[in-house]
Each structure stands twice: as C-alpha cells, then as structure tokens.
PDB file of C-alpha atoms and ligand atoms in Angstrom:
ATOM      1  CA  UNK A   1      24.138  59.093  79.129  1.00  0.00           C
ATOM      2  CA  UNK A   2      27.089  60.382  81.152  1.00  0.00           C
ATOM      3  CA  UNK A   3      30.368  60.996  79.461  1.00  0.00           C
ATOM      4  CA  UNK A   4      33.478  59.992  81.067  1.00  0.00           C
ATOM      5  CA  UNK A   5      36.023  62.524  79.920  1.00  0.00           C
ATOM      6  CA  UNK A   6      39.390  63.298  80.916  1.00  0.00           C
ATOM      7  CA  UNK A   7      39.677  66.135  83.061  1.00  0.00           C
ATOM      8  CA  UNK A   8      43.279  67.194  82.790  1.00  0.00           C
ATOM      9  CA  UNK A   9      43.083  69.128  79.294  1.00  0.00           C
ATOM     10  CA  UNK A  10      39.518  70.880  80.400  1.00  0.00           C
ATOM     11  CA  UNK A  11      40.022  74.542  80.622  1.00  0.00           C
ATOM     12  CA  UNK A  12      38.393  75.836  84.536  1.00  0.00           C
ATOM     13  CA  UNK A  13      34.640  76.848  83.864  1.00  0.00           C
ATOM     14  CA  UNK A  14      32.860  78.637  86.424  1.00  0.00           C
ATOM     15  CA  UNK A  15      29.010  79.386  85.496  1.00  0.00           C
ATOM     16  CA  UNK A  16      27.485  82.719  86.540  1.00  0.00           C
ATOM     17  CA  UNK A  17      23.690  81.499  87.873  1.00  0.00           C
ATOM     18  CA  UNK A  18      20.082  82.715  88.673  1.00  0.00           C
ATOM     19  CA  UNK A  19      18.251  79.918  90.268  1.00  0.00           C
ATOM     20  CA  UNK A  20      15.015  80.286  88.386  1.00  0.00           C
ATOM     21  CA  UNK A  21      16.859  80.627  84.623  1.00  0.00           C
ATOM     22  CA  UNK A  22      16.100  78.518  82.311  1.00  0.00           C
ATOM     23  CA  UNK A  23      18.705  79.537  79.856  1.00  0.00           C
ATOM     24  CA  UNK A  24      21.424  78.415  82.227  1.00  0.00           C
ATOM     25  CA  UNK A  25      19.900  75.434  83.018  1.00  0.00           C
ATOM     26  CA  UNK A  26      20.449  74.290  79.222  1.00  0.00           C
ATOM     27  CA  UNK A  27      24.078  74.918  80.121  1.00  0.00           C
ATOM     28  CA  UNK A  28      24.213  72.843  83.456  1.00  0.00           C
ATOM     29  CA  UNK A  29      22.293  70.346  81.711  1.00  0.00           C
ATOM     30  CA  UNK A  30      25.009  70.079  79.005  1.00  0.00           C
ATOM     31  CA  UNK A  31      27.797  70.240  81.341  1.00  0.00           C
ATOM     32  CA  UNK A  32      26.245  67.279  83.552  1.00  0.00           C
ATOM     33  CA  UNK A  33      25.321  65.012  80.765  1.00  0.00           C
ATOM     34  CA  UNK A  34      29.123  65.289  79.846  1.00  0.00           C
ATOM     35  CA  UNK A  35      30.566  64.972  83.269  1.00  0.00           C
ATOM     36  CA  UNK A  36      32.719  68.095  82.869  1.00  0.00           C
ATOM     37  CA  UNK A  37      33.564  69.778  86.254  1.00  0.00           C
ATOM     38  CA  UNK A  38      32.504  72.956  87.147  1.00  0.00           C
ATOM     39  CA  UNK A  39      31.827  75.802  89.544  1.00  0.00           C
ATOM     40  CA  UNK A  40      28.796  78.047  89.931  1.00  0.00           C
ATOM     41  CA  UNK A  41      28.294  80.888  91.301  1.00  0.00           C
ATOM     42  CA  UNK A  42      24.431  82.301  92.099  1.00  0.00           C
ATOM     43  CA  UNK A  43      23.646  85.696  91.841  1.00  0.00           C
ATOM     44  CA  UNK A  44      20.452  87.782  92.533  1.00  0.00           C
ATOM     45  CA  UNK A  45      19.476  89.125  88.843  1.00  0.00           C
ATOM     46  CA  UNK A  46      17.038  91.526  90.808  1.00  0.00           C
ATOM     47  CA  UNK A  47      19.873  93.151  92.301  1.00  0.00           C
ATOM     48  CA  UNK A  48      22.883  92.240  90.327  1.00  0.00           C
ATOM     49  CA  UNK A  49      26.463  93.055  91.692  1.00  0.00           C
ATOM     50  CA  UNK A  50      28.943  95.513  90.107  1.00  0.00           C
ATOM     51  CA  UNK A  51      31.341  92.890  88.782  1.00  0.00           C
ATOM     52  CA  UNK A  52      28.564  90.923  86.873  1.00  0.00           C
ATOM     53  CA  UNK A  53      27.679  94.210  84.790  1.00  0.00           C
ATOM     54  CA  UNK A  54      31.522  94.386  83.929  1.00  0.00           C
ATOM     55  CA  UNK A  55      31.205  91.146  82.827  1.00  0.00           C
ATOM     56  CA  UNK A  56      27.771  90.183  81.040  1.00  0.00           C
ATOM     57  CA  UNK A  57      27.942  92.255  78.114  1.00  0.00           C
ATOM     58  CA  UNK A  58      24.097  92.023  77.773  1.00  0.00           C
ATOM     59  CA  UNK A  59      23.649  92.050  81.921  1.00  0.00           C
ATOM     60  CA  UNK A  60      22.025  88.686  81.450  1.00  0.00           C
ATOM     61  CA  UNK A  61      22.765  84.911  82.504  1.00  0.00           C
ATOM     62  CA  UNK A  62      24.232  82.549  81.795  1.00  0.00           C
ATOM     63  CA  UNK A  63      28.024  83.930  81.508  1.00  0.00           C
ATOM     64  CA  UNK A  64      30.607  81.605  81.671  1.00  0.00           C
ATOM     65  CA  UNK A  65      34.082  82.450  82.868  1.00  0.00           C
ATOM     66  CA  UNK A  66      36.689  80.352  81.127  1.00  0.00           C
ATOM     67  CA  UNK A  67      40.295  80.041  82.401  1.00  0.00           C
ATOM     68  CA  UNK A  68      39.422  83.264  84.858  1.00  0.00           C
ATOM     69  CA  UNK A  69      39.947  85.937  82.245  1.00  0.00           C
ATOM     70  CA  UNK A  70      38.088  84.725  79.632  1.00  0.00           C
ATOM     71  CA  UNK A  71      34.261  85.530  78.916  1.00  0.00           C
ATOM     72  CA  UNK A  72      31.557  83.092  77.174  1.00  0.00           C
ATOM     73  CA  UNK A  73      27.857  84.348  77.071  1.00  0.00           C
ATOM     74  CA  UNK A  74      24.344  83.032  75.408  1.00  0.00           C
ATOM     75  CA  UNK A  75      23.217  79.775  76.719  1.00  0.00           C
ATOM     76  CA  UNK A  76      23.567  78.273  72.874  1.00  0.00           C
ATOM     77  CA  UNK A  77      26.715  78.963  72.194  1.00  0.00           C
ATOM     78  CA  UNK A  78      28.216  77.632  76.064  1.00  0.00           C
ATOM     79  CA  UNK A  79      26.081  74.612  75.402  1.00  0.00           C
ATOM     80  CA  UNK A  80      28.136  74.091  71.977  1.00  0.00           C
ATOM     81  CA  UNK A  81      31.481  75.223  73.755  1.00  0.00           C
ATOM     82  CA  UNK A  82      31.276  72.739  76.809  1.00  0.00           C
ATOM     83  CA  UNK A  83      30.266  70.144  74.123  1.00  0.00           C
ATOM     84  CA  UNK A  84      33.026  70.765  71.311  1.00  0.00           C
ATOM     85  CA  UNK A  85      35.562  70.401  73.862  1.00  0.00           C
ATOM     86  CA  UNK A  86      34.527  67.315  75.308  1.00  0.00           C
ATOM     87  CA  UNK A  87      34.546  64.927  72.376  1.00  0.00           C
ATOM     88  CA  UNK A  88      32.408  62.922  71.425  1.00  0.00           C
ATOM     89  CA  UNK A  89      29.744  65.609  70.149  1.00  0.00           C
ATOM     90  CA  UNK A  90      26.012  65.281  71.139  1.00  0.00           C
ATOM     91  CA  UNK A  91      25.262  67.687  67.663  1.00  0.00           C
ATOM     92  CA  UNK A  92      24.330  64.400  65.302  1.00  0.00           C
ATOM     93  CA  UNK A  93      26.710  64.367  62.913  1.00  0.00           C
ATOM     94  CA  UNK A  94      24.748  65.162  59.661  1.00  0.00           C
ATOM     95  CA  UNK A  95      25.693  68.718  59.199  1.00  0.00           C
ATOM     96  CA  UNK A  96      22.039  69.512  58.187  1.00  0.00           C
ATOM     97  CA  UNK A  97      20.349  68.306  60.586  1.00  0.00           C
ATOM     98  CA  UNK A  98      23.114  69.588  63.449  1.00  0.00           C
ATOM     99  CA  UNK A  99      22.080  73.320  61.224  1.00  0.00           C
ATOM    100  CA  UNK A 100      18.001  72.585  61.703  1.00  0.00           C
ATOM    101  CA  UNK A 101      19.151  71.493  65.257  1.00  0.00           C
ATOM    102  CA  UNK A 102      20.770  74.694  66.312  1.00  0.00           C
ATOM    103  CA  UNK A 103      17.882  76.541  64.160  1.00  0.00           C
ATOM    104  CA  UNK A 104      15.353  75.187  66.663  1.00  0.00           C
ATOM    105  CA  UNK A 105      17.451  75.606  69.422  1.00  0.00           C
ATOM    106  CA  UNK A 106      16.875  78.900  68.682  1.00  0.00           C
ATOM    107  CA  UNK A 107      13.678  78.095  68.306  1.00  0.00           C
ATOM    108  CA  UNK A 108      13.524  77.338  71.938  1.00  0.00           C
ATOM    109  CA  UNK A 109      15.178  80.275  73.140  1.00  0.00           C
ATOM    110  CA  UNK A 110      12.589  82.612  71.549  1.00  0.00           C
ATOM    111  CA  UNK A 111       9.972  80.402  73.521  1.00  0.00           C
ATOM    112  CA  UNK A 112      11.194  81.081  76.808  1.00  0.00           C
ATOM    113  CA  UNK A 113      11.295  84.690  76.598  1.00  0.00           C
ATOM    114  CA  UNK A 114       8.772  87.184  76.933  1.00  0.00           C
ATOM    115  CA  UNK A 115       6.638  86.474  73.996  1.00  0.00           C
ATOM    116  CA  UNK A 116       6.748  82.940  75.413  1.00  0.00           C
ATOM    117  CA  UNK A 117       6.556  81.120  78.942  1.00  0.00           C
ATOM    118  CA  UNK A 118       8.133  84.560  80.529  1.00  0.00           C
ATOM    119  CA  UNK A 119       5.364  86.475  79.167  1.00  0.00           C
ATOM    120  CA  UNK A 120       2.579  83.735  80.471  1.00  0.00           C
ATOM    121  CA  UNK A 121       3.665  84.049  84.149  1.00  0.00           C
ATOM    122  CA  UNK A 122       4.712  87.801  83.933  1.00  0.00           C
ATOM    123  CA  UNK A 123       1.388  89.261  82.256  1.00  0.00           C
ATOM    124  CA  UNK A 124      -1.447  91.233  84.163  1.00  0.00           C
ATOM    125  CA  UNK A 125      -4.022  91.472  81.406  1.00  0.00           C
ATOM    126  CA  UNK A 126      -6.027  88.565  80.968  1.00  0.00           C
ATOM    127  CA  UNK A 127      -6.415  89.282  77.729  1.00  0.00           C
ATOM    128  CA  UNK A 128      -2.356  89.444  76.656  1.00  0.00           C
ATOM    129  CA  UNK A 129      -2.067  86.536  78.403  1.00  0.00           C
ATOM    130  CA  UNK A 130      -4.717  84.790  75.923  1.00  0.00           C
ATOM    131  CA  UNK A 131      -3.008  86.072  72.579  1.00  0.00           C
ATOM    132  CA  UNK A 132       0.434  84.781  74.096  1.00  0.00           C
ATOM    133  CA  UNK A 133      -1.058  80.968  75.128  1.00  0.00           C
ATOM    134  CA  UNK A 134      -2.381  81.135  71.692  1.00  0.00           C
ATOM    135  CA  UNK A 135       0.589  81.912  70.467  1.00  0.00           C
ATOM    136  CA  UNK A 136       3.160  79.984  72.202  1.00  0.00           C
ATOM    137  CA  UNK A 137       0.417  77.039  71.464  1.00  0.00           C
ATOM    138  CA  UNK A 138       1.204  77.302  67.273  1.00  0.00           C
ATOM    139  CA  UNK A 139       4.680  77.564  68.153  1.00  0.00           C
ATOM    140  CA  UNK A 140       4.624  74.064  70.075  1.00  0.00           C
ATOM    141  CA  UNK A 141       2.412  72.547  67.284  1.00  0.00           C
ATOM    142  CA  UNK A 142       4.969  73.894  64.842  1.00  0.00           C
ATOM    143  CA  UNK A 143       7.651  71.900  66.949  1.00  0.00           C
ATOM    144  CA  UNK A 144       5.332  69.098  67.716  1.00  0.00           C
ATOM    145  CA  UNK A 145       5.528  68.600  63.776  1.00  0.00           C
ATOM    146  CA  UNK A 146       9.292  68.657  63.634  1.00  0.00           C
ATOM    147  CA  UNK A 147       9.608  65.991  66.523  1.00  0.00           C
ATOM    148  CA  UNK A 148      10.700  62.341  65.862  1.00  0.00           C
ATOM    149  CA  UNK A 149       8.561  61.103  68.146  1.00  0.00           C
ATOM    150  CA  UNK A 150      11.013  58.851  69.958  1.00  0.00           C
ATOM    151  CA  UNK A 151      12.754  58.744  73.023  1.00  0.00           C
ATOM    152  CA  UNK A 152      14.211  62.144  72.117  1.00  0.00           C
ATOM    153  CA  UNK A 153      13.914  64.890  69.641  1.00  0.00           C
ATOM    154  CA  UNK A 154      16.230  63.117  67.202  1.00  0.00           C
ATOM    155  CA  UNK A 155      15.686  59.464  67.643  1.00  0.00           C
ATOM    156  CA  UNK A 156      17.002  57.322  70.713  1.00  0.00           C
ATOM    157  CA  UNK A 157      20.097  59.297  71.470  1.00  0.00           C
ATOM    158  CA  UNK A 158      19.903  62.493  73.600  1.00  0.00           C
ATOM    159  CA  UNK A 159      21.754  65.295  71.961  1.00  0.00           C
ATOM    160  CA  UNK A 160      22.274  68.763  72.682  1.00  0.00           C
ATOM    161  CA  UNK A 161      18.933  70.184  71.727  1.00  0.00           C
ATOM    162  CA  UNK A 162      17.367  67.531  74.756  1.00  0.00           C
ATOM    163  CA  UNK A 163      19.393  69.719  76.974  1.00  0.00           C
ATOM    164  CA  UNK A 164      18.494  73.030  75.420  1.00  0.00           C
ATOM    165  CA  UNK A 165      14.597  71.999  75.730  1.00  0.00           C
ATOM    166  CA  UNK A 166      14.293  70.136  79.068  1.00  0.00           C
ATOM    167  CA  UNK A 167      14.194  73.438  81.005  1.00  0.00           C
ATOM    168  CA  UNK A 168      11.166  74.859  78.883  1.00  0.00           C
ATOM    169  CA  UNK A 169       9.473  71.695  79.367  1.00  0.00           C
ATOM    170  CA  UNK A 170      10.589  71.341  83.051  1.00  0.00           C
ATOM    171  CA  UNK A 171       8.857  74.473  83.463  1.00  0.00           C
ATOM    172  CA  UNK A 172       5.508  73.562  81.827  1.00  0.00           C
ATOM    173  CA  UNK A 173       5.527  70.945  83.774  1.00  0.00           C
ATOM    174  CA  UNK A 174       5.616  73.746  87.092  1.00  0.00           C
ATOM    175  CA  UNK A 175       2.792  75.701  85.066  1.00  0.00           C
ATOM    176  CA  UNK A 176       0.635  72.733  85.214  1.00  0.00           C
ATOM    177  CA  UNK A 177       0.964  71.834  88.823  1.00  0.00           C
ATOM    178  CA  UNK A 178       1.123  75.244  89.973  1.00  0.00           C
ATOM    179  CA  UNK A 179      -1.529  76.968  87.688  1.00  0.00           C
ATOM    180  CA  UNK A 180      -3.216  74.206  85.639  1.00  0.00           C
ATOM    181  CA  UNK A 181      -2.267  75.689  82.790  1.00  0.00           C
ATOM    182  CA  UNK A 182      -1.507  72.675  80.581  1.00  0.00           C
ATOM    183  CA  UNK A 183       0.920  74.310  77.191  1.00  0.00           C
ATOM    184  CA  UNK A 184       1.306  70.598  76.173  1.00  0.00           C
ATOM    185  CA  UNK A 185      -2.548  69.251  75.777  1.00  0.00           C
ATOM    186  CA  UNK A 186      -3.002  67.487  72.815  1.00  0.00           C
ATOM    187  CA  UNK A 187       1.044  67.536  71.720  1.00  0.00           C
ATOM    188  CA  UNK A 188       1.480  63.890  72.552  1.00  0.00           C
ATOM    189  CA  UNK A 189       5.197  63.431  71.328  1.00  0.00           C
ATOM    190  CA  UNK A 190       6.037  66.863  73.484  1.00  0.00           C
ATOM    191  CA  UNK A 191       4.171  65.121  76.267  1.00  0.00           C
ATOM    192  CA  UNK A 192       6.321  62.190  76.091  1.00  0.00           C
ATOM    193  CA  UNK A 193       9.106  64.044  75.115  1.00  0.00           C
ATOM    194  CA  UNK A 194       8.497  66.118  78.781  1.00  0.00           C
ATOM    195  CA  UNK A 195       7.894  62.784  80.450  1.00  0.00           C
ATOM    196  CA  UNK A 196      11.418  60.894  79.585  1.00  0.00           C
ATOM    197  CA  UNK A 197      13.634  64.265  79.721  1.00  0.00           C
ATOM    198  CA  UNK A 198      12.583  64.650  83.294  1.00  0.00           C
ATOM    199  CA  UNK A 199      13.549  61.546  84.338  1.00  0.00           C
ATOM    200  CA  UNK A 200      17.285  62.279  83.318  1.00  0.00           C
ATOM    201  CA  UNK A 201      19.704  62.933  86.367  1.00  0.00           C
ATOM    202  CA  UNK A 202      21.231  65.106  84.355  1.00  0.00           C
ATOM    203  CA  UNK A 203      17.918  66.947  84.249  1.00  0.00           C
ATOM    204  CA  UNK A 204      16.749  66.585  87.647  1.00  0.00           C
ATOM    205  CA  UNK A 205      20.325  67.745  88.746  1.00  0.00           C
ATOM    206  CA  UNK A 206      20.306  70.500  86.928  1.00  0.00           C
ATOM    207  CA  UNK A 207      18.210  73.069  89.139  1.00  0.00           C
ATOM    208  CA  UNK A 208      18.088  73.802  92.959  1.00  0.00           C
ATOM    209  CA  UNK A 209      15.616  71.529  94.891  1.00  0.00           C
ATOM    210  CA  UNK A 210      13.484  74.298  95.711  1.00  0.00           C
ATOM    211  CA  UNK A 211      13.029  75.433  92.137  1.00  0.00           C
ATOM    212  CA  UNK A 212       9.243  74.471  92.405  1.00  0.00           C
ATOM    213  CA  UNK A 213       8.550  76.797  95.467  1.00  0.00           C
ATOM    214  CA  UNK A 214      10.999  79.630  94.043  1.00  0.00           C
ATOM    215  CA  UNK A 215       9.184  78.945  90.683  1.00  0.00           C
ATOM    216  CA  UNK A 216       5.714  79.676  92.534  1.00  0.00           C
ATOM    217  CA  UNK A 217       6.825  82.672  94.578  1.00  0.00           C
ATOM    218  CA  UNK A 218       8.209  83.851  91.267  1.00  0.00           C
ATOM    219  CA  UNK A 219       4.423  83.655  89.924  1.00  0.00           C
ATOM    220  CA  UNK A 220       3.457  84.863  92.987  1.00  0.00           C
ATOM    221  CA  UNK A 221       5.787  87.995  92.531  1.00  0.00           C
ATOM    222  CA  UNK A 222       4.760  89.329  89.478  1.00  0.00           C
ATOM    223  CA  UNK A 223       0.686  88.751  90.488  1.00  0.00           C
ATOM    224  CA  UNK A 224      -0.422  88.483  86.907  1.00  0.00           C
ATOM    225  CA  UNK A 225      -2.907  86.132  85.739  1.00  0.00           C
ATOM    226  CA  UNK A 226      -1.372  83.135  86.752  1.00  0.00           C
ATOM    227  CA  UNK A 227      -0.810  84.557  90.298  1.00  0.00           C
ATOM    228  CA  UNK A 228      -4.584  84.540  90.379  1.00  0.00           C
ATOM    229  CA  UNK A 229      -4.497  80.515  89.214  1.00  0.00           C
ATOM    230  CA  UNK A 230      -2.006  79.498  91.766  1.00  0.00           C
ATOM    231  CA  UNK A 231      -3.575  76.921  94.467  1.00  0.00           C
TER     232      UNK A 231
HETATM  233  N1  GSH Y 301      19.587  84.664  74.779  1.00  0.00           N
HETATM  234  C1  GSH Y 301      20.067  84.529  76.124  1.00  0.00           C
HETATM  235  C2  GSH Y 301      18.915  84.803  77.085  1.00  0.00           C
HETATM  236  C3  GSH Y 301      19.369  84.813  78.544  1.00  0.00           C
HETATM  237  C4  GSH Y 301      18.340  85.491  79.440  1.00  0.00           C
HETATM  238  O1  GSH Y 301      17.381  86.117  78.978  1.00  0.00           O
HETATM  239  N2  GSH Y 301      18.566  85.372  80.758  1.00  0.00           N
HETATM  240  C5  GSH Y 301      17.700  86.085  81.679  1.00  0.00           C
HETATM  241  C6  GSH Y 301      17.453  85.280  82.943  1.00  0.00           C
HETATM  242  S1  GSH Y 301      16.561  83.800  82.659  1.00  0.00           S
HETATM  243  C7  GSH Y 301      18.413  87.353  82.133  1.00  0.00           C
HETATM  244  O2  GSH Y 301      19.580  87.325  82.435  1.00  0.00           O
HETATM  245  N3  GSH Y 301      17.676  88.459  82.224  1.00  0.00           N
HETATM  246  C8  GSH Y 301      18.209  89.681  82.742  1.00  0.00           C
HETATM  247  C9  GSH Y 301      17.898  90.839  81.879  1.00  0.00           C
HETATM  248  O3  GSH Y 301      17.343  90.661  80.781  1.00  0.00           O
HETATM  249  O4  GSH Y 301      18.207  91.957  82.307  1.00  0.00           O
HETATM  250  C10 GSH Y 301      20.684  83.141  76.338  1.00  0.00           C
HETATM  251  O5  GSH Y 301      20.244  82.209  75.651  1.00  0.00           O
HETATM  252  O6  GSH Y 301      21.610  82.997  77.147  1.00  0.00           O
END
C-alpha cells in the first residue's frame, strides 16, 4: 500500500500533534500510506503553548507547517494536500464518487466530535450518554448502508477516506476493550471494515504505543459514564 515517491520536490511538512487526536491521526495515516517524510511535533492541548495559538487559527490540531512559514489546518483538507502532491491520488478517480467521498469524510469528522465518540467518553449523565449511543448508532447504520462491503470502503483499494476512518474505528475498537461498549454490533461490513484497517502498518504506525493506556486515563479523566465501565 506504500507509495514510493520522490522526495526531492516535497515541500518540508512538520505536523503539530496531540497524542490522543484522532483528527491528526487521519493525517499521519495519509502521510504514511504515501511514504512522504515528515516531522512531528507533540504538544499538550490541555495546556497549549503561546506559539501554537499564533498559529492554529481555530486553537485546534492538526496544523501543519509547510515550508516553515506556511500554515495548513483541518485534518480533511492536509489529508487531500499531502495526497495531491504525491501523485498518484488515493481520491478514486470518478469525480462523483471522490465528491460523496469527501462528503462522508465529513461525515466522519462530525462523528468524532462531541455529538459523537467525544461526547460518549466525555459525558456524566447516563442519560446524555444514551441519546448520543443512540445517535451515533443511526449514524453508523447510515454509513453501514453506504459501505461496499469489501476490503475497504470503496472496493479493494484503500483510498483516502480508509485513512480518514481508521482512527474512529481504531478507537471503537479501545471503547470495546476498555468499556465494553460495542458502537459496531450488528454493522458487519464496519466490523470487517475495523478488522482489515487495523491491520495496516500504516494504521498501526500511526499513533504512540501507549495510545491504549493514554486512551483509558483519558476516560478515566473526564469520570463520566464510561469511567464507571472501565475494568
Ligand atoms: N475539524 C477539525 C477538528 C480538529 C479537532 O477537533 N481537534 C481537537 C483535538 S482531537 C482539538 O484540537 N481540540 C482543541 C479545542 O477544540 O480547543 C479537523 O478535522 O482537523
């Protein structure tokens, strides 16, 4: 799956990190899976320093600096940077299916946040924490619909919406294990889906070994509901 490209045109990219985001893990994904070098840089989003404020317009990761004095920001759009300038694209190349692609990319984004898998392992009242499983649960059936049912979202090649999903699914995966909370029952092409993306080095290189733990004290942190589920 690993692109060979030649590194002498590549502009210098430097990622701005948080260990436990998921948004910048799309990026890192996409910037493995095309064997573009990089440097990151990890910051504490709890306590963020002065010169990331100057720089995130929104204060949020990912940010990528380009060349040193340029600025790139939402996870999306650096995913579709890193790949447009590392031919060939992993968009497919039907222009409305690359459109419904980047629609439920989107998609994606929304279910991360906090009306999403944020809002699971952040919530306190039981009963919030019901209506948002519910609701997170029609969004996945929605997407469970939409799903080729093959290797990978589109068919048998990996493309750039496999990168902007694994770290949602990566995640459910930590939900499971941590909290048996199981997102995924009875979605068996987002099961499999789950199951092949996380055997991708791109994928399993794409977080900090200790993700798991920092994923748990994260839980732990916020002592919601799920802190109460965690064994
Ligand atoms: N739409 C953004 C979302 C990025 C995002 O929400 N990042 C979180 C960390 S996972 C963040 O920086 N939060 C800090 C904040 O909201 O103040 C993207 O896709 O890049």
């Amino acid at each position: 799956m690993s692109i060979n490209t030649s590194t002498n045109t590549l502009p210098k990219l430097k990622l701005i990190s948080f260990k436990l985001c998921p948004y910048v893990q799309r990026t890192v994904i996409t910037l493995l899976a095309k064997g573009v070098p990089y440097e990151i840089e990890y910051i504490d989003l709890n306590n963020p320093p002065a010169w990331f404020k100057v720089l995130s317009p929104l204060g949020k990761v990912p940010v990528m600096q380009v060349n040193d004095d340029q600025v790139l920001f939402e996870s999306s759009v650096i995913q579709e940077y890193v790949d447009e300038i590392t031919p060939p694209s992993l968009h497919p190349d039907d222009l409305l299916l690359k459109a419904q692609n980047r629609a439920w990319i989107a998609f994606g984004g929304e279910l991360m946040g906090m009306n999403g898998l944020h809002g699971i392992v952040h919530e306190k009242d039981q009963q919030a924490c019901d209506t948002i499983v519910s609701s997170i649960r029609s969004l996945l059936e929605r997407l469970e619909q939409v799903h080729s049912g093959q290797r990978f979202f589109n068919g048998e090649q990996f493309n750039l919406i496999d990168a902007a999903y694994a770290p949602m699914l990566m995640r459910f995966e930590l939900l499971k294990s941590h909290c048996q909370l199981d997102v995924l029952e009875g979605l068996p092409k987002l099961q499999a889906w789950q199951r092949e993306l996380m055997t991708l080095e791109a994928v399993q290189n794409s977080v900090v070994p200790e993700l798991p733990q920092l994923y748990r004290g994260m839980i732990s942190h916020y002592d919601g509901v799920m802190a109460k589920r965690l064994r």
